[in-house]
Structure formats: structure tokens, C-alpha cells
Amino acid sequence: MAGLGEVCTHVVSLMFAIEATVKLCDSKSVTQAPAYWLLPAPLKQINYIHVDETDFTSAQMKKHLDEAVATGTQATLLDETVLIQLSHEINKGPVKPAIISIVQPISDTFIPTEAQCMYPTMLSDLFD
């Protein structure tokens, strides 16, 4: 009945969605533009940078992290026998972490339990 005084609302809703999307794409949010508020008196200028480029660590924390990285010790690799012994000890526990399933002697015995599916009886099975 469209065209006889009726209105196609689906066309209008599509046009509204397109217009709203274009307006959102063309406009900038508050975080996409330099600050527009007044600066405190001692500051002359603040350079605008994106949030992903901002370093939020404090100077003291950054110094502490730099020292920890510079003076850190190298981790030693586990010997294969130690890794196997550790994996056997972990395997004895009630919870089996998935990481031990890749250790060769244990991977043969690692069989995950499948999920118990409790589906109702099918209607076709009720009328045999």
C-alpha cells in the first residue's frame, strides 16, 4: 500500500541510521581534541597527545622498574628430568592443569573428560 498515502518507515529508519553514523564519524569527542579549558597560571602550554601515547607511570615507579630490569638476574632453564618430575607431582593433585598435557610421559595418560550433555528426550522417541 505504499504510495497511496502510506509511508515506508523502513526507508526512513535507514536514512536516519546513515545520517546519525555520518554525524558521529565527522564529529570529534572530547578526548580527540586538545583540552579546551583554561590552563593554570604557572603553565603556558600543554602539548596534546593521545591516550595510547601517554605514560601513566610515576617517575619514582619508572626509576624502580628501570633498576629492576637493569639489575635483574637471568632465569635458568629447567633440566628435562626436573621438568618431568615436576609434571608428575602436579599430575598427582586433584586438579590437572592443561599445561602438563604437553609433557611427553604424561601426555599419553592425559584424557580430558567430555562434557555431560543432559538433553531432554526427543518427541519422536516418545511415540514409537
Short mmCIF file of N, CA and C in Angstrom, two decimals:
data_model
loop_
_atom_site.label_atom_id
_atom_site.label_comp_id
_atom_site.label_asym_id
_atom_site.label_seq_id
_atom_site.Cartn_x
_atom_site.Cartn_y
_atom_site.Cartn_z
N MET A 1 0.81 -1.19 0.00
CA MET A 1 0.00 0.00 0.00
C MET A 1 0.85 1.26 0.00
N ALA A 2 2.14 1.10 -0.05
CA ALA A 2 2.99 2.27 -0.08
C ALA A 2 2.74 3.05 -1.35
N GLY A 3 2.67 4.33 -1.23
CA GLY A 3 2.42 5.18 -2.39
C GLY A 3 1.00 5.70 -2.41
N LEU A 4 0.11 5.10 -1.62
CA LEU A 4 -1.27 5.56 -1.54
C LEU A 4 -1.50 6.32 -0.24
N GLY A 5 -0.58 7.20 0.09
CA GLY A 5 -0.70 7.96 1.33
C GLY A 5 0.00 7.28 2.50
N GLU A 6 0.52 6.10 2.29
CA GLU A 6 1.24 5.38 3.33
C GLU A 6 2.71 5.78 3.27
N VAL A 7 3.45 5.54 4.34
CA VAL A 7 4.87 5.89 4.39
C VAL A 7 5.68 4.63 4.65
N CYS A 8 6.75 4.49 3.91
CA CYS A 8 7.66 3.35 4.13
C CYS A 8 8.60 3.70 5.27
N THR A 9 8.32 3.17 6.46
CA THR A 9 9.13 3.53 7.62
C THR A 9 10.51 2.89 7.57
N HIS A 10 10.65 1.79 6.88
CA HIS A 10 11.96 1.14 6.83
C HIS A 10 12.96 2.01 6.06
N VAL A 11 12.50 2.74 5.07
CA VAL A 11 13.38 3.63 4.31
C VAL A 11 13.80 4.81 5.19
N VAL A 12 12.84 5.36 5.93
CA VAL A 12 13.13 6.49 6.82
C VAL A 12 14.11 6.06 7.91
N SER A 13 13.91 4.88 8.48
CA SER A 13 14.81 4.43 9.54
C SER A 13 16.22 4.19 9.01
N LEU A 14 16.33 3.69 7.79
CA LEU A 14 17.65 3.50 7.18
C LEU A 14 18.33 4.84 6.93
N MET A 15 17.58 5.82 6.44
CA MET A 15 18.15 7.15 6.20
C MET A 15 18.60 7.79 7.51
N PHE A 16 17.81 7.61 8.59
CA PHE A 16 18.18 8.15 9.90
C PHE A 16 19.48 7.51 10.39
N ALA A 17 19.60 6.19 10.24
CA ALA A 17 20.81 5.49 10.70
C ALA A 17 22.03 5.96 9.94
N ILE A 18 21.90 6.17 8.64
CA ILE A 18 23.03 6.65 7.84
C ILE A 18 23.42 8.06 8.26
N GLU A 19 22.43 8.93 8.46
CA GLU A 19 22.72 10.31 8.86
C GLU A 19 23.40 10.35 10.23
N ALA A 20 22.91 9.55 11.18
CA ALA A 20 23.50 9.53 12.52
C ALA A 20 24.93 9.01 12.48
N THR A 21 25.20 8.01 11.66
CA THR A 21 26.55 7.47 11.53
C THR A 21 27.50 8.50 10.94
N VAL A 22 27.06 9.22 9.92
CA VAL A 22 27.91 10.24 9.31
C VAL A 22 28.20 11.35 10.30
N LYS A 23 27.20 11.76 11.09
CA LYS A 23 27.43 12.81 12.09
C LYS A 23 28.43 12.35 13.14
N LEU A 24 28.33 11.10 13.58
CA LEU A 24 29.26 10.59 14.58
C LEU A 24 30.68 10.49 14.03
N CYS A 25 30.80 10.09 12.78
CA CYS A 25 32.14 9.97 12.18
C CYS A 25 32.80 11.32 11.97
N ASP A 26 32.00 12.34 11.65
CA ASP A 26 32.55 13.66 11.38
C ASP A 26 32.86 14.44 12.65
N SER A 27 32.19 14.13 13.75
CA SER A 27 32.40 14.90 14.98
C SER A 27 33.57 14.32 15.77
N LYS A 28 34.17 15.14 16.60
CA LYS A 28 35.27 14.72 17.47
C LYS A 28 34.77 14.64 18.90
N SER A 29 35.26 13.65 19.62
CA SER A 29 34.93 13.56 21.03
C SER A 29 35.89 14.45 21.82
N VAL A 30 35.63 14.59 23.10
CA VAL A 30 36.45 15.45 23.95
C VAL A 30 37.88 14.92 24.03
N THR A 31 38.04 13.60 23.96
CA THR A 31 39.38 13.03 24.07
C THR A 31 40.15 13.05 22.76
N GLN A 32 39.52 13.47 21.67
CA GLN A 32 40.21 13.51 20.38
C GLN A 32 40.73 14.90 20.04
N ALA A 33 40.56 15.86 20.90
CA ALA A 33 40.99 17.22 20.62
C ALA A 33 41.78 17.74 21.82
N PRO A 34 42.64 18.73 21.60
CA PRO A 34 43.35 19.33 22.72
C PRO A 34 42.38 19.92 23.74
N ALA A 35 42.83 20.00 24.98
CA ALA A 35 41.97 20.50 26.05
C ALA A 35 41.49 21.91 25.75
N TYR A 36 40.24 22.16 26.01
CA TYR A 36 39.66 23.46 25.71
C TYR A 36 39.39 24.28 26.96
N TRP A 37 39.79 23.78 28.13
CA TRP A 37 39.60 24.54 29.35
C TRP A 37 40.80 25.45 29.59
N LEU A 38 40.66 26.34 30.56
CA LEU A 38 41.71 27.30 30.88
C LEU A 38 42.85 26.61 31.62
N LEU A 39 44.07 26.96 31.25
CA LEU A 39 45.25 26.40 31.90
C LEU A 39 45.51 27.12 33.21
N PRO A 40 46.09 26.43 34.20
CA PRO A 40 46.50 27.12 35.42
C PRO A 40 47.55 28.18 35.11
N ALA A 41 47.65 29.18 35.97
CA ALA A 41 48.53 30.34 35.72
C ALA A 41 50.00 29.97 35.48
N PRO A 42 50.62 29.05 36.25
CA PRO A 42 52.04 28.79 36.01
C PRO A 42 52.32 28.08 34.68
N LEU A 43 51.33 27.47 34.09
CA LEU A 43 51.55 26.73 32.84
C LEU A 43 51.26 27.62 31.65
N LYS A 44 52.15 27.58 30.69
CA LYS A 44 51.97 28.37 29.47
C LYS A 44 51.36 27.52 28.36
N GLN A 45 51.77 26.26 28.30
CA GLN A 45 51.30 25.40 27.22
C GLN A 45 51.37 23.94 27.65
N ILE A 46 50.39 23.16 27.25
CA ILE A 46 50.41 21.72 27.47
C ILE A 46 50.27 21.07 26.10
N ASN A 47 51.22 20.23 25.77
CA ASN A 47 51.17 19.56 24.47
C ASN A 47 50.14 18.44 24.51
N TYR A 48 49.35 18.36 23.48
CA TYR A 48 48.31 17.35 23.37
C TYR A 48 48.88 16.06 22.80
N ILE A 49 48.61 14.94 23.47
CA ILE A 49 48.98 13.63 22.94
C ILE A 49 47.80 12.68 23.18
N HIS A 50 47.75 11.63 22.37
CA HIS A 50 46.68 10.64 22.51
C HIS A 50 46.88 9.83 23.78
N VAL A 51 45.81 9.23 24.25
CA VAL A 51 45.87 8.43 25.47
C VAL A 51 46.80 7.24 25.30
N ASP A 52 46.82 6.62 24.13
CA ASP A 52 47.67 5.46 23.94
C ASP A 52 49.15 5.81 23.94
N GLU A 53 49.49 7.09 23.80
CA GLU A 53 50.88 7.53 23.83
C GLU A 53 51.28 8.06 25.21
N THR A 54 50.33 8.16 26.13
CA THR A 54 50.59 8.73 27.45
C THR A 54 51.22 7.68 28.36
N ASP A 55 52.27 8.07 29.08
CA ASP A 55 52.92 7.20 30.05
C ASP A 55 52.39 7.57 31.43
N PHE A 56 51.60 6.67 32.04
CA PHE A 56 50.96 6.97 33.31
C PHE A 56 51.78 6.55 34.53
N THR A 57 52.96 5.98 34.33
CA THR A 57 53.77 5.57 35.47
C THR A 57 54.44 6.80 36.10
N SER A 58 54.50 6.77 37.41
CA SER A 58 55.14 7.88 38.11
C SER A 58 56.65 7.80 37.92
N ALA A 59 57.33 8.90 38.16
CA ALA A 59 58.78 8.95 37.97
C ALA A 59 59.48 7.99 38.93
N GLN A 60 58.98 7.91 40.16
CA GLN A 60 59.60 7.02 41.14
C GLN A 60 59.41 5.55 40.74
N MET A 61 58.20 5.20 40.30
CA MET A 61 57.94 3.83 39.89
C MET A 61 58.74 3.48 38.63
N LYS A 62 58.86 4.43 37.72
CA LYS A 62 59.62 4.18 36.50
C LYS A 62 61.10 3.94 36.83
N LYS A 63 61.65 4.71 37.77
CA LYS A 63 63.04 4.53 38.18
C LYS A 63 63.22 3.16 38.82
N HIS A 64 62.27 2.77 39.66
CA HIS A 64 62.34 1.46 40.32
C HIS A 64 62.27 0.33 39.29
N LEU A 65 61.39 0.45 38.31
CA LEU A 65 61.28 -0.58 37.27
C LEU A 65 62.53 -0.65 36.41
N ASP A 66 63.09 0.52 36.06
CA ASP A 66 64.31 0.54 35.26
C ASP A 66 65.46 -0.14 36.00
N GLU A 67 65.58 0.11 37.31
CA GLU A 67 66.64 -0.52 38.09
C GLU A 67 66.42 -2.03 38.19
N ALA A 68 65.17 -2.44 38.34
CA ALA A 68 64.87 -3.87 38.46
C ALA A 68 65.19 -4.60 37.16
N VAL A 69 64.91 -3.97 36.04
CA VAL A 69 65.20 -4.60 34.75
C VAL A 69 66.70 -4.63 34.49
N ALA A 70 67.39 -3.56 34.83
CA ALA A 70 68.82 -3.47 34.56
C ALA A 70 69.63 -4.42 35.44
N THR A 71 69.21 -4.62 36.68
CA THR A 71 69.98 -5.45 37.61
C THR A 71 69.37 -6.83 37.80
N GLY A 72 68.39 -7.19 37.00
CA GLY A 72 67.73 -8.49 37.15
C GLY A 72 68.65 -9.64 36.81
N THR A 73 68.32 -10.81 37.33
CA THR A 73 69.12 -12.00 37.06
C THR A 73 68.46 -12.79 35.93
N GLN A 74 69.28 -13.52 35.21
CA GLN A 74 68.77 -14.34 34.12
C GLN A 74 68.12 -15.60 34.69
N ALA A 75 67.00 -15.97 34.14
CA ALA A 75 66.32 -17.19 34.56
C ALA A 75 67.03 -18.39 33.93
N THR A 76 67.16 -19.44 34.71
CA THR A 76 67.80 -20.64 34.18
C THR A 76 66.72 -21.59 33.67
N LEU A 77 67.04 -22.30 32.61
CA LEU A 77 66.11 -23.26 32.04
C LEU A 77 66.09 -24.52 32.90
N LEU A 78 64.91 -25.12 33.01
CA LEU A 78 64.79 -26.36 33.77
C LEU A 78 65.39 -27.51 32.97
N ASP A 79 66.03 -28.39 33.70
CA ASP A 79 66.53 -29.61 33.09
C ASP A 79 65.32 -30.49 32.75
N GLU A 80 65.43 -31.33 31.74
CA GLU A 80 64.29 -32.14 31.31
C GLU A 80 63.83 -33.10 32.40
N THR A 81 64.76 -33.65 33.16
CA THR A 81 64.37 -34.57 34.23
C THR A 81 63.63 -33.83 35.34
N VAL A 82 64.05 -32.62 35.65
CA VAL A 82 63.36 -31.82 36.67
C VAL A 82 61.96 -31.47 36.20
N LEU A 83 61.81 -31.14 34.93
CA LEU A 83 60.51 -30.81 34.36
C LEU A 83 59.57 -32.01 34.43
N ILE A 84 60.08 -33.19 34.13
CA ILE A 84 59.26 -34.40 34.18
C ILE A 84 58.84 -34.71 35.62
N GLN A 85 59.78 -34.58 36.58
CA GLN A 85 59.45 -34.81 37.98
C GLN A 85 58.40 -33.82 38.47
N LEU A 86 58.56 -32.56 38.09
CA LEU A 86 57.59 -31.54 38.47
C LEU A 86 56.22 -31.84 37.87
N SER A 87 56.19 -32.28 36.63
CA SER A 87 54.93 -32.61 35.97
C SER A 87 54.24 -33.79 36.64
N HIS A 88 55.02 -34.80 37.08
CA HIS A 88 54.44 -35.94 37.78
C HIS A 88 53.85 -35.51 39.12
N GLU A 89 54.53 -34.61 39.83
CA GLU A 89 54.00 -34.12 41.10
C GLU A 89 52.70 -33.34 40.89
N ILE A 90 52.66 -32.53 39.85
CA ILE A 90 51.44 -31.77 39.55
C ILE A 90 50.32 -32.72 39.15
N ASN A 91 50.65 -33.77 38.43
CA ASN A 91 49.65 -34.72 37.94
C ASN A 91 49.02 -35.51 39.08
N LYS A 92 49.71 -35.63 40.23
CA LYS A 92 49.16 -36.37 41.37
C LYS A 92 48.03 -35.61 42.06
N GLY A 93 47.96 -34.31 41.86
CA GLY A 93 46.94 -33.49 42.51
C GLY A 93 45.55 -33.71 41.94
N PRO A 94 44.53 -33.17 42.62
CA PRO A 94 43.15 -33.37 42.16
C PRO A 94 42.83 -32.56 40.89
N VAL A 95 43.52 -31.47 40.69
CA VAL A 95 43.27 -30.62 39.52
C VAL A 95 44.39 -30.85 38.52
N LYS A 96 44.03 -31.05 37.27
CA LYS A 96 45.02 -31.30 36.22
C LYS A 96 45.13 -30.08 35.31
N PRO A 97 46.17 -29.28 35.46
CA PRO A 97 46.34 -28.14 34.56
C PRO A 97 46.61 -28.61 33.13
N ALA A 98 46.13 -27.87 32.17
CA ALA A 98 46.27 -28.26 30.77
C ALA A 98 47.72 -28.23 30.31
N ILE A 99 48.57 -27.45 30.97
CA ILE A 99 49.96 -27.32 30.53
C ILE A 99 50.72 -28.63 30.66
N ILE A 100 50.33 -29.49 31.60
CA ILE A 100 51.06 -30.75 31.75
C ILE A 100 50.67 -31.75 30.68
N SER A 101 49.65 -31.46 29.90
CA SER A 101 49.25 -32.39 28.83
C SER A 101 50.24 -32.40 27.68
N ILE A 102 51.18 -31.46 27.65
CA ILE A 102 52.16 -31.43 26.57
C ILE A 102 53.49 -32.05 26.97
N VAL A 103 53.62 -32.44 28.24
CA VAL A 103 54.84 -33.11 28.69
C VAL A 103 54.74 -34.57 28.27
N GLN A 104 55.72 -35.09 27.58
CA GLN A 104 55.64 -36.37 26.87
C GLN A 104 55.20 -37.56 27.72
N PRO A 105 55.77 -37.86 28.87
CA PRO A 105 55.30 -39.07 29.55
C PRO A 105 53.86 -38.94 30.05
N ILE A 106 53.46 -37.74 30.39
CA ILE A 106 52.12 -37.54 30.95
C ILE A 106 51.08 -37.35 29.85
N SER A 107 51.49 -36.88 28.71
CA SER A 107 50.52 -36.59 27.65
C SER A 107 49.79 -37.85 27.18
N ASP A 108 50.41 -39.02 27.33
CA ASP A 108 49.74 -40.26 26.94
C ASP A 108 48.57 -40.59 27.85
N THR A 109 48.66 -40.20 29.12
CA THR A 109 47.60 -40.50 30.07
C THR A 109 46.61 -39.36 30.23
N PHE A 110 46.89 -38.24 29.64
CA PHE A 110 46.01 -37.08 29.80
C PHE A 110 44.85 -37.19 28.82
N ILE A 111 43.70 -37.60 29.35
CA ILE A 111 42.49 -37.72 28.53
C ILE A 111 41.44 -36.81 29.16
N PRO A 112 41.07 -35.75 28.48
CA PRO A 112 40.08 -34.84 29.07
C PRO A 112 38.71 -35.51 29.13
N THR A 113 37.98 -35.23 30.19
CA THR A 113 36.62 -35.76 30.31
C THR A 113 35.69 -34.91 29.47
N GLU A 114 34.81 -35.57 28.77
CA GLU A 114 33.90 -34.81 27.92
C GLU A 114 32.72 -34.32 28.74
N ALA A 115 32.11 -33.28 28.26
CA ALA A 115 31.00 -32.66 28.97
C ALA A 115 29.79 -33.60 28.95
N GLN A 116 29.11 -33.67 30.06
CA GLN A 116 27.91 -34.48 30.17
C GLN A 116 26.74 -33.68 29.58
N CYS A 117 26.23 -34.13 28.48
CA CYS A 117 25.11 -33.44 27.83
C CYS A 117 23.80 -34.03 28.33
N MET A 118 23.01 -33.23 28.98
CA MET A 118 21.73 -33.68 29.52
C MET A 118 20.61 -33.08 28.67
N TYR A 119 20.38 -33.68 27.52
CA TYR A 119 19.34 -33.19 26.63
C TYR A 119 18.02 -33.90 26.97
N PRO A 120 16.90 -33.23 26.79
CA PRO A 120 15.62 -33.91 27.02
C PRO A 120 15.36 -34.94 25.92
N THR A 121 14.44 -35.84 26.20
CA THR A 121 14.08 -36.87 25.23
C THR A 121 13.41 -36.24 24.03
N MET A 122 13.78 -36.72 22.84
CA MET A 122 13.18 -36.18 21.63
C MET A 122 11.72 -36.62 21.53
N LEU A 123 10.88 -35.78 20.97
CA LEU A 123 9.46 -36.09 20.85
C LEU A 123 9.23 -37.32 19.97
N SER A 124 10.05 -37.49 18.95
CA SER A 124 9.88 -38.65 18.07
C SER A 124 10.17 -39.96 18.81
N ASP A 125 10.99 -39.93 19.85
CA ASP A 125 11.28 -41.13 20.63
C ASP A 125 10.14 -41.48 21.58
N LEU A 126 9.28 -40.53 21.90
CA LEU A 126 8.18 -40.78 22.82
C LEU A 126 7.06 -41.59 22.17
N PHE A 127 6.94 -41.51 20.87
CA PHE A 127 5.82 -42.14 20.18
C PHE A 127 6.30 -43.25 19.26
N ASP A 128 6.88 -44.29 19.80
CA ASP A 128 7.32 -45.43 18.98
C ASP A 128 6.28 -46.52 18.98
#
